[in-house]
Amino acid sequence: MKKLIPIMIYAVFFLFLLPPFIYAEEDEQKVDQEKMALYKKTAAITQIPWYYLAAIDQFEENTQKETASDDLIAITIDQNRWFGIGNSIHNTSIAWVSLFSGFGQDGNGDNLADPTNDEDILYSMAHYIEKEGTSHRDIKIALWNYYKRDLSVQTIMNIAKVYKQFGTISLNKTDFPIPLQHNYSYKNTWGDARGFGGRRIHEGTDIFANYGVPVKSTTYGVVELKGWNRYGGWRIGIRDIYNRYHYYAHLNGYKDGLKVGDVVEPGDIIGSVGSTGYGPPGTAGKFPPHLHYGMYKDNGYSEWSFDPYPYLRKWERAARNR
């Protein structure tokens, strides 16, 4: 027994020395597992595939300032819509909510439609979609009827596509857009003035590298746009699972076979560094070869550019430490 005491002391001491991120990762994995259990339970009841429910939840997590639930689910439904017009006292009885044609449903069998309960929230959203149908097209129509915004619908469908392909919501890997073994340089150029095409600001970070250096996807996402742009030359736009649009411009070319709608993951080659742009299709060589990398955020109402430099630095450090 005496020999065991020092060992136990060392073990406890070692646990205190473990980096905080290990605990954070474990907590995140536990939350993801609990969410997946809810998505799949609701999918089994309603026949709405789990990845659509997960995508809606993820979209709302990235757009809601405050969520109705303090637990797992971020989907937040307007109270008037949930309880029904006329149910001014917000009675949560399922019979009362139904009487006033409210959105809310009972997902956990307690005969209440509670707008703060995870099971009720998720089941209510799935029930709403199910009324339109369970096919890909039906779900897209139901989402349009709910959000009334093309970009919101497209983002949710893209997230669902990623979740379906990888079979999980635990997708936290990232990568730096240029392979680290190549020579490259960059600094924070977001917001700098640009003259071509009129006075405007630089909405991104320029990463200078040689012609033909591979360009990689930094995140999980779906290719939303591909082709020529007068400013960006040959460019690719990828929408990720965090409602962010990643813009890769001035490319020399694309990966063979890459097309709009393809799912990508961090590290996938999508093209190569070039100097295209500032003119009609085919224009090149008006500036040194580099990758213009831009990021845009959508909050469910509007989309705006933000500085990608801190993300690039973070992803570069993570790539070096792998």
mmCIF file of C-alpha atoms in Angstrom:
data_model
loop_
_atom_site.group_PDB
_atom_site.id
_atom_site.type_symbol
_atom_site.label_atom_id
_atom_site.label_comp_id
_atom_site.label_asym_id
_atom_site.label_seq_id
_atom_site.Cartn_x
_atom_site.Cartn_y
_atom_site.Cartn_z
ATOM 1 C CA MET A 1 0.000 0.000 0.000
ATOM 2 C CA LYS A 2 2.860 2.364 0.885
ATOM 3 C CA LYS A 3 4.388 1.801 -2.565
ATOM 4 C CA LEU A 4 1.101 2.654 -4.262
ATOM 5 C CA ILE A 5 0.745 6.061 -2.591
ATOM 6 C CA PRO A 6 3.713 7.724 -4.400
ATOM 7 C CA ILE A 7 2.509 6.273 -7.705
ATOM 8 C CA MET A 8 -0.976 7.714 -7.153
ATOM 9 C CA ILE A 9 0.506 11.097 -6.259
ATOM 10 C CA TYR A 10 2.606 11.114 -9.452
ATOM 11 C CA ALA A 11 -0.449 10.088 -11.508
ATOM 12 C CA VAL A 12 -2.563 12.934 -10.107
ATOM 13 C CA PHE A 13 0.317 15.367 -10.641
ATOM 14 C CA PHE A 14 0.674 14.192 -14.243
ATOM 15 C CA LEU A 15 -3.017 14.798 -14.928
ATOM 16 C CA PHE A 16 -2.651 18.405 -13.782
ATOM 17 C CA LEU A 17 0.229 18.829 -16.244
ATOM 18 C CA LEU A 18 -1.861 17.764 -19.249
ATOM 19 C CA PRO A 19 -2.495 20.673 -21.663
ATOM 20 C CA PRO A 20 -5.975 22.263 -21.396
ATOM 21 C CA PHE A 21 -6.676 21.579 -25.088
ATOM 22 C CA ILE A 22 -6.760 17.830 -24.378
ATOM 23 C CA TYR A 23 -9.685 18.350 -22.024
ATOM 24 C CA ALA A 24 -11.301 20.732 -24.521
ATOM 25 C CA GLU A 25 -11.011 18.155 -27.306
ATOM 26 C CA GLU A 26 -12.543 15.473 -25.096
ATOM 27 C CA ASP A 27 -15.436 17.781 -24.154
ATOM 28 C CA GLU A 28 -15.994 18.662 -27.812
ATOM 29 C CA GLN A 29 -16.040 15.006 -28.807
ATOM 30 C CA LYS A 30 -18.575 14.255 -26.066
ATOM 31 C CA VAL A 31 -20.828 17.099 -27.236
ATOM 32 C CA ASP A 32 -20.569 15.901 -30.842
ATOM 33 C CA GLN A 33 -21.513 12.382 -29.798
ATOM 34 C CA GLU A 34 -24.548 13.644 -27.885
ATOM 35 C CA LYS A 35 -25.616 15.770 -30.838
ATOM 36 C CA MET A 36 -25.232 12.870 -33.255
ATOM 37 C CA ALA A 37 -27.411 10.720 -30.991
ATOM 38 C CA LEU A 38 -30.148 13.381 -31.122
ATOM 39 C CA TYR A 39 -29.877 13.834 -34.893
ATOM 40 C CA LYS A 40 -30.087 10.094 -35.545
ATOM 41 C CA LYS A 41 -32.961 9.570 -33.099
ATOM 42 C CA THR A 42 -34.972 12.314 -34.800
ATOM 43 C CA ALA A 43 -34.039 10.978 -38.246
ATOM 44 C CA ALA A 44 -35.333 7.529 -37.308
ATOM 45 C CA ILE A 45 -38.688 8.989 -36.277
ATOM 46 C CA THR A 46 -39.195 11.392 -39.189
ATOM 47 C CA GLN A 47 -37.158 9.854 -42.052
ATOM 48 C CA ILE A 48 -35.322 13.165 -42.532
ATOM 49 C CA PRO A 49 -31.642 12.119 -42.907
ATOM 50 C CA TRP A 50 -29.538 13.095 -39.902
ATOM 51 C CA TYR A 51 -27.063 15.117 -41.943
ATOM 52 C CA TYR A 52 -29.750 17.623 -42.965
ATOM 53 C CA LEU A 53 -30.776 18.135 -39.338
ATOM 54 C CA ALA A 54 -27.123 18.493 -38.332
ATOM 55 C CA ALA A 55 -26.549 21.008 -41.143
ATOM 56 C CA ILE A 56 -29.499 23.177 -40.089
ATOM 57 C CA ASP A 57 -28.255 23.125 -36.510
ATOM 58 C CA GLN A 58 -24.719 24.021 -37.602
ATOM 59 C CA PHE A 59 -25.967 26.855 -39.814
ATOM 60 C CA GLU A 60 -27.961 28.337 -36.945
ATOM 61 C CA GLU A 61 -25.080 27.912 -34.515
ATOM 62 C CA ASN A 62 -23.096 30.207 -36.806
ATOM 63 C CA THR A 63 -25.870 32.785 -37.200
ATOM 64 C CA GLN A 64 -27.766 33.008 -33.906
ATOM 65 C CA LYS A 65 -26.541 35.558 -31.362
ATOM 66 C CA GLU A 66 -28.577 33.829 -28.662
ATOM 67 C CA THR A 67 -30.060 30.353 -28.842
ATOM 68 C CA ALA A 68 -33.302 29.183 -27.262
ATOM 69 C CA SER A 69 -31.657 26.105 -25.760
ATOM 70 C CA ASP A 70 -28.843 26.338 -23.251
ATOM 71 C CA ASP A 71 -27.874 22.753 -23.974
ATOM 72 C CA LEU A 72 -26.947 21.205 -27.365
ATOM 73 C CA ILE A 73 -29.219 22.389 -30.175
ATOM 74 C CA ALA A 74 -28.740 25.863 -31.663
ATOM 75 C CA ILE A 75 -31.890 25.958 -33.840
ATOM 76 C CA THR A 76 -33.971 28.855 -32.551
ATOM 77 C CA ILE A 77 -37.540 29.377 -33.713
ATOM 78 C CA ASP A 78 -39.383 32.672 -33.316
ATOM 79 C CA GLN A 79 -41.741 32.464 -30.335
ATOM 80 C CA ASN A 80 -44.805 33.691 -32.205
ATOM 81 C CA ARG A 81 -44.166 31.088 -34.853
ATOM 82 C CA TRP A 82 -43.523 28.373 -32.270
ATOM 83 C CA PHE A 83 -46.641 28.962 -30.163
ATOM 84 C CA GLY A 84 -48.915 30.183 -32.944
ATOM 85 C CA ILE A 85 -50.566 33.543 -33.452
ATOM 86 C CA GLY A 86 -53.123 34.004 -30.711
ATOM 87 C CA ASN A 87 -51.369 31.875 -28.098
ATOM 88 C CA SER A 88 -50.295 35.018 -26.302
ATOM 89 C CA ILE A 89 -49.723 33.293 -22.957
ATOM 90 C CA HIS A 90 -47.259 30.901 -24.633
ATOM 91 C CA ASN A 91 -48.897 27.793 -23.218
ATOM 92 C CA THR A 92 -46.577 24.877 -24.030
ATOM 93 C CA SER A 93 -49.286 22.204 -23.956
ATOM 94 C CA ILE A 94 -49.079 20.382 -27.290
ATOM 95 C CA ALA A 95 -52.856 20.523 -27.570
ATOM 96 C CA TRP A 96 -52.819 24.289 -26.997
ATOM 97 C CA VAL A 97 -49.968 24.912 -29.465
ATOM 98 C CA SER A 98 -51.709 22.740 -32.064
ATOM 99 C CA LEU A 99 -54.969 24.643 -31.527
ATOM 100 C CA PHE A 100 -53.229 27.845 -32.598
ATOM 101 C CA SER A 101 -51.386 26.159 -35.502
ATOM 102 C CA GLY A 102 -48.031 26.657 -33.821
ATOM 103 C CA PHE A 103 -44.753 25.339 -35.181
ATOM 104 C CA GLY A 104 -43.838 23.574 -31.933
ATOM 105 C CA GLN A 105 -44.065 19.807 -31.535
ATOM 106 C CA ASP A 106 -43.521 17.324 -28.708
ATOM 107 C CA GLY A 107 -40.294 15.448 -29.350
ATOM 108 C CA ASN A 108 -39.729 13.796 -25.982
ATOM 109 C CA GLY A 109 -43.217 12.482 -25.167
ATOM 110 C CA ASP A 110 -44.113 14.784 -22.276
ATOM 111 C CA ASN A 111 -47.093 16.357 -24.135
ATOM 112 C CA LEU A 112 -45.370 19.731 -24.107
ATOM 113 C CA ALA A 113 -43.907 21.741 -26.968
ATOM 114 C CA ASP A 114 -41.040 23.459 -25.182
ATOM 115 C CA PRO A 115 -39.068 25.904 -27.399
ATOM 116 C CA THR A 116 -36.012 25.474 -25.136
ATOM 117 C CA ASN A 117 -35.967 21.652 -25.156
ATOM 118 C CA ASP A 118 -33.482 20.072 -27.585
ATOM 119 C CA GLU A 119 -35.655 17.106 -28.549
ATOM 120 C CA ASP A 120 -38.726 19.282 -29.075
ATOM 121 C CA ILE A 121 -36.765 21.792 -31.164
ATOM 122 C CA LEU A 122 -35.156 19.211 -33.417
ATOM 123 C CA TYR A 123 -38.330 17.189 -33.862
ATOM 124 C CA SER A 124 -40.325 20.341 -34.662
ATOM 125 C CA MET A 125 -37.897 21.313 -37.429
ATOM 126 C CA ALA A 126 -37.850 17.770 -38.831
ATOM 127 C CA HIS A 127 -41.661 17.590 -38.669
ATOM 128 C CA TYR A 128 -41.908 20.877 -40.593
ATOM 129 C CA ILE A 129 -39.605 19.560 -43.327
ATOM 130 C CA GLU A 130 -41.316 16.161 -43.410
ATOM 131 C CA LYS A 131 -44.620 17.788 -44.367
ATOM 132 C CA GLU A 132 -42.989 18.812 -47.668
ATOM 133 C CA GLY A 133 -41.375 15.401 -48.194
ATOM 134 C CA THR A 134 -38.138 13.540 -47.529
ATOM 135 C CA SER A 135 -36.308 13.745 -50.874
ATOM 136 C CA HIS A 136 -33.364 16.086 -51.509
ATOM 137 C CA ARG A 137 -35.631 18.352 -53.572
ATOM 138 C CA ASP A 138 -38.408 18.315 -50.949
ATOM 139 C CA ILE A 139 -35.996 19.277 -48.190
ATOM 140 C CA LYS A 140 -34.585 22.119 -50.287
ATOM 141 C CA ILE A 141 -38.095 23.473 -50.893
ATOM 142 C CA ALA A 142 -38.943 23.224 -47.185
ATOM 143 C CA LEU A 143 -35.775 25.114 -46.272
ATOM 144 C CA TRP A 144 -36.612 27.853 -48.769
ATOM 145 C CA ASN A 145 -40.103 28.172 -47.296
ATOM 146 C CA TYR A 146 -38.571 28.507 -43.840
ATOM 147 C CA TYR A 147 -35.579 30.801 -44.507
ATOM 148 C CA LYS A 148 -36.731 32.652 -47.666
ATOM 149 C CA ARG A 149 -33.076 33.128 -48.684
ATOM 150 C CA ASP A 150 -31.135 31.325 -51.392
ATOM 151 C CA LEU A 151 -27.719 31.602 -49.731
ATOM 152 C CA SER A 152 -29.012 30.197 -46.434
ATOM 153 C CA VAL A 153 -30.551 27.222 -48.214
ATOM 154 C CA GLN A 154 -27.451 26.595 -50.324
ATOM 155 C CA THR A 155 -25.175 26.799 -47.289
ATOM 156 C CA ILE A 156 -27.256 24.262 -45.366
ATOM 157 C CA MET A 157 -27.337 21.898 -48.346
ATOM 158 C CA ASN A 158 -23.554 22.217 -48.691
ATOM 159 C CA ILE A 159 -22.969 21.476 -45.002
ATOM 160 C CA ALA A 160 -25.275 18.458 -45.265
ATOM 161 C CA LYS A 161 -23.300 17.234 -48.272
ATOM 162 C CA VAL A 162 -20.042 17.404 -46.302
ATOM 163 C CA TYR A 163 -21.518 15.650 -43.264
ATOM 164 C CA LYS A 164 -22.995 12.925 -45.451
ATOM 165 C CA GLN A 165 -19.691 12.271 -47.229
ATOM 166 C CA PHE A 166 -17.620 12.007 -44.053
ATOM 167 C CA GLY A 167 -20.331 10.475 -41.876
ATOM 168 C CA THR A 168 -19.596 12.723 -38.897
ATOM 169 C CA ILE A 169 -19.915 16.279 -37.573
ATOM 170 C CA SER A 170 -16.467 16.111 -35.947
ATOM 171 C CA LEU A 171 -14.574 17.858 -38.728
ATOM 172 C CA ASN A 172 -12.001 20.117 -37.107
ATOM 173 C CA LYS A 173 -8.908 19.532 -39.251
ATOM 174 C CA THR A 174 -7.416 22.498 -41.159
ATOM 175 C CA ASP A 175 -4.457 23.120 -43.459
ATOM 176 C CA PHE A 176 -2.329 25.956 -44.838
ATOM 177 C CA PRO A 177 -3.083 26.682 -48.520
ATOM 178 C CA ILE A 178 0.560 26.406 -49.689
ATOM 179 C CA PRO A 179 2.696 23.282 -49.026
ATOM 180 C CA LEU A 180 5.233 24.242 -46.366
ATOM 181 C CA GLN A 181 8.186 22.759 -48.267
ATOM 182 C CA HIS A 182 7.808 25.410 -50.995
ATOM 183 C CA ASN A 183 9.202 28.934 -50.819
ATOM 184 C CA TYR A 184 6.467 31.428 -50.042
ATOM 185 C CA SER A 185 5.949 34.688 -48.184
ATOM 186 C CA TYR A 186 3.002 36.721 -46.993
ATOM 187 C CA LYS A 187 2.031 39.561 -44.700
ATOM 188 C CA ASN A 188 -1.191 41.183 -43.613
ATOM 189 C CA THR A 189 -2.486 43.035 -46.692
ATOM 190 C CA TRP A 190 -6.207 43.011 -45.903
ATOM 191 C CA GLY A 191 -7.711 46.489 -46.298
ATOM 192 C CA ASP A 192 -4.894 47.897 -48.454
ATOM 193 C CA ALA A 193 -5.908 50.159 -51.341
ATOM 194 C CA ARG A 194 -6.321 48.708 -54.836
ATOM 195 C CA GLY A 195 -6.549 50.745 -58.050
ATOM 196 C CA PHE A 196 -7.548 48.341 -60.823
ATOM 197 C CA GLY A 197 -11.246 48.611 -61.570
ATOM 198 C CA GLY A 198 -11.704 51.711 -59.423
ATOM 199 C CA ARG A 199 -10.868 52.572 -55.852
ATOM 200 C CA ARG A 200 -11.439 49.585 -53.562
ATOM 201 C CA ILE A 201 -9.825 47.768 -50.665
ATOM 202 C CA HIS A 202 -7.898 44.511 -50.774
ATOM 203 C CA GLU A 203 -10.225 41.832 -49.403
ATOM 204 C CA GLY A 204 -7.673 39.165 -48.592
ATOM 205 C CA THR A 205 -4.042 38.168 -48.002
ATOM 206 C CA ASP A 206 -1.541 37.689 -50.824
ATOM 207 C CA ILE A 207 0.737 34.653 -50.483
ATOM 208 C CA PHE A 208 3.640 34.977 -52.919
ATOM 209 C CA ALA A 209 5.053 31.760 -54.390
ATOM 210 C CA ASN A 210 6.375 30.467 -57.701
ATOM 211 C CA TYR A 211 4.248 29.580 -60.708
ATOM 212 C CA GLY A 212 2.703 26.149 -60.424
ATOM 213 C CA VAL A 213 3.067 25.719 -56.658
ATOM 214 C CA PRO A 214 0.074 23.626 -55.494
ATOM 215 C CA VAL A 215 -2.819 25.373 -53.771
ATOM 216 C CA LYS A 216 -4.694 23.394 -51.129
ATOM 217 C CA SER A 217 -8.106 23.633 -49.507
ATOM 218 C CA THR A 218 -7.775 24.929 -45.959
ATOM 219 C CA THR A 219 -11.054 23.501 -44.662
ATOM 220 C CA TYR A 220 -13.871 21.053 -45.275
ATOM 221 C CA GLY A 221 -16.387 22.460 -47.731
ATOM 222 C CA VAL A 222 -18.050 22.412 -51.127
ATOM 223 C CA VAL A 223 -16.804 24.047 -54.330
ATOM 224 C CA GLU A 224 -19.416 26.718 -54.877
ATOM 225 C CA LEU A 225 -17.841 28.670 -57.722
ATOM 226 C CA LYS A 226 -15.131 28.109 -60.324
ATOM 227 C CA GLY A 227 -14.073 30.109 -63.375
ATOM 228 C CA TRP A 228 -12.808 33.461 -64.566
ATOM 229 C CA ASN A 229 -13.201 36.745 -62.738
ATOM 230 C CA ARG A 230 -11.955 40.049 -64.163
ATOM 231 C CA TYR A 231 -10.202 40.903 -60.891
ATOM 232 C CA GLY A 232 -9.214 37.465 -59.612
ATOM 233 C CA GLY A 233 -8.476 35.665 -62.874
ATOM 234 C CA TRP A 234 -8.958 31.907 -62.566
ATOM 235 C CA ARG A 235 -10.470 31.486 -59.126
ATOM 236 C CA ILE A 236 -12.296 29.020 -56.889
ATOM 237 C CA GLY A 237 -14.829 29.697 -54.149
ATOM 238 C CA ILE A 238 -15.390 27.121 -51.396
ATOM 239 C CA ARG A 239 -18.160 27.353 -48.770
ATOM 240 C CA ASP A 240 -17.196 25.667 -45.481
ATOM 241 C CA ILE A 241 -19.270 24.262 -42.597
ATOM 242 C CA TYR A 242 -18.947 27.486 -40.571
ATOM 243 C CA ASN A 243 -20.849 29.743 -43.014
ATOM 244 C CA ARG A 244 -17.567 31.049 -44.416
ATOM 245 C CA TYR A 245 -16.688 31.492 -48.072
ATOM 246 C CA HIS A 246 -13.025 30.917 -49.016
ATOM 247 C CA TYR A 247 -11.846 32.715 -52.150
ATOM 248 C CA TYR A 248 -8.716 31.487 -53.994
ATOM 249 C CA ALA A 249 -7.702 33.816 -56.841
ATOM 250 C CA HIS A 250 -5.045 34.426 -59.566
ATOM 251 C CA LEU A 251 -4.652 30.675 -60.100
ATOM 252 C CA ASN A 252 -2.553 29.273 -62.917
ATOM 253 C CA GLY A 253 -4.979 26.387 -63.306
ATOM 254 C CA TYR A 254 -7.239 23.912 -61.549
ATOM 255 C CA LYS A 255 -6.849 20.352 -60.393
ATOM 256 C CA ASP A 256 -8.010 18.055 -63.202
ATOM 257 C CA GLY A 257 -11.627 17.074 -62.811
ATOM 258 C CA LEU A 258 -12.451 19.545 -60.039
ATOM 259 C CA LYS A 259 -15.962 20.887 -60.520
ATOM 260 C CA VAL A 260 -18.634 22.951 -58.796
ATOM 261 C CA GLY A 261 -20.420 20.825 -56.200
ATOM 262 C CA ASP A 262 -17.371 18.734 -55.265
ATOM 263 C CA VAL A 263 -16.703 18.149 -51.575
ATOM 264 C CA VAL A 264 -13.154 18.959 -50.449
ATOM 265 C CA GLU A 265 -11.241 18.464 -47.236
ATOM 266 C CA PRO A 266 -8.177 20.206 -45.783
ATOM 267 C CA GLY A 267 -5.083 19.381 -47.814
ATOM 268 C CA ASP A 268 -6.892 18.574 -51.057
ATOM 269 C CA ILE A 269 -5.134 20.121 -54.065
ATOM 270 C CA ILE A 270 -7.530 22.456 -55.866
ATOM 271 C CA GLY A 271 -5.211 24.360 -58.233
ATOM 272 C CA SER A 272 -1.838 26.067 -58.551
ATOM 273 C CA VAL A 273 -0.327 29.521 -58.056
ATOM 274 C CA GLY A 274 -0.406 31.888 -61.018
ATOM 275 C CA SER A 275 -0.727 35.552 -61.970
ATOM 276 C CA THR A 276 -4.042 35.621 -63.817
ATOM 277 C CA GLY A 277 -6.525 38.464 -63.693
ATOM 278 C CA TYR A 278 -6.904 42.207 -64.206
ATOM 279 C CA GLY A 279 -8.435 41.756 -67.630
ATOM 280 C CA PRO A 280 -10.495 39.501 -69.916
ATOM 281 C CA PRO A 281 -10.189 35.688 -69.775
ATOM 282 C CA GLY A 282 -6.585 34.570 -70.255
ATOM 283 C CA THR A 283 -4.961 37.770 -69.000
ATOM 284 C CA ALA A 284 -1.841 36.958 -66.976
ATOM 285 C CA GLY A 285 1.509 38.388 -65.923
ATOM 286 C CA LYS A 286 0.370 41.840 -64.778
ATOM 287 C CA PHE A 287 1.795 41.160 -61.311
ATOM 288 C CA PRO A 288 4.124 38.602 -59.645
ATOM 289 C CA PRO A 289 2.669 35.129 -59.131
ATOM 290 C CA HIS A 290 0.780 34.738 -55.879
ATOM 291 C CA LEU A 291 -2.337 33.307 -54.291
ATOM 292 C CA HIS A 292 -4.960 35.811 -53.231
ATOM 293 C CA TYR A 293 -6.759 34.222 -50.281
ATOM 294 C CA GLY A 294 -9.958 35.856 -49.060
ATOM 295 C CA MET A 295 -12.557 34.937 -46.446
ATOM 296 C CA TYR A 296 -16.180 36.047 -46.184
ATOM 297 C CA LYS A 297 -18.664 35.454 -43.390
ATOM 298 C CA ASP A 298 -22.436 35.001 -43.716
ATOM 299 C CA ASN A 299 -24.668 35.686 -40.716
ATOM 300 C CA GLY A 300 -27.906 34.540 -42.319
ATOM 301 C CA TYR A 301 -28.775 38.054 -43.514
ATOM 302 C CA SER A 302 -25.688 39.457 -45.226
ATOM 303 C CA GLU A 303 -22.139 38.500 -46.165
ATOM 304 C CA TRP A 304 -18.947 40.479 -45.627
ATOM 305 C CA SER A 305 -15.186 40.221 -46.015
ATOM 306 C CA PHE A 306 -12.934 39.831 -42.983
ATOM 307 C CA ASP A 307 -9.192 39.567 -42.417
ATOM 308 C CA PRO A 308 -7.904 36.013 -43.127
ATOM 309 C CA TYR A 309 -4.357 36.719 -41.917
ATOM 310 C CA PRO A 310 -4.842 35.490 -38.298
ATOM 311 C CA TYR A 311 -6.383 32.263 -39.618
ATOM 312 C CA LEU A 312 -3.511 31.719 -42.040
ATOM 313 C CA ARG A 313 -0.972 32.172 -39.253
ATOM 314 C CA LYS A 314 -2.863 29.747 -37.033
ATOM 315 C CA TRP A 315 -3.192 27.132 -39.790
ATOM 316 C CA GLU A 316 0.476 27.518 -40.719
ATOM 317 C CA ARG A 317 1.561 26.895 -37.109
ATOM 318 C CA ALA A 318 -0.715 23.867 -36.842
ATOM 319 C CA ALA A 319 0.668 22.453 -40.124
ATOM 320 C CA ARG A 320 4.256 22.870 -38.912
ATOM 321 C CA ASN A 321 3.459 21.070 -35.654
ATOM 322 C CA ARG A 322 1.948 18.004 -37.325
#
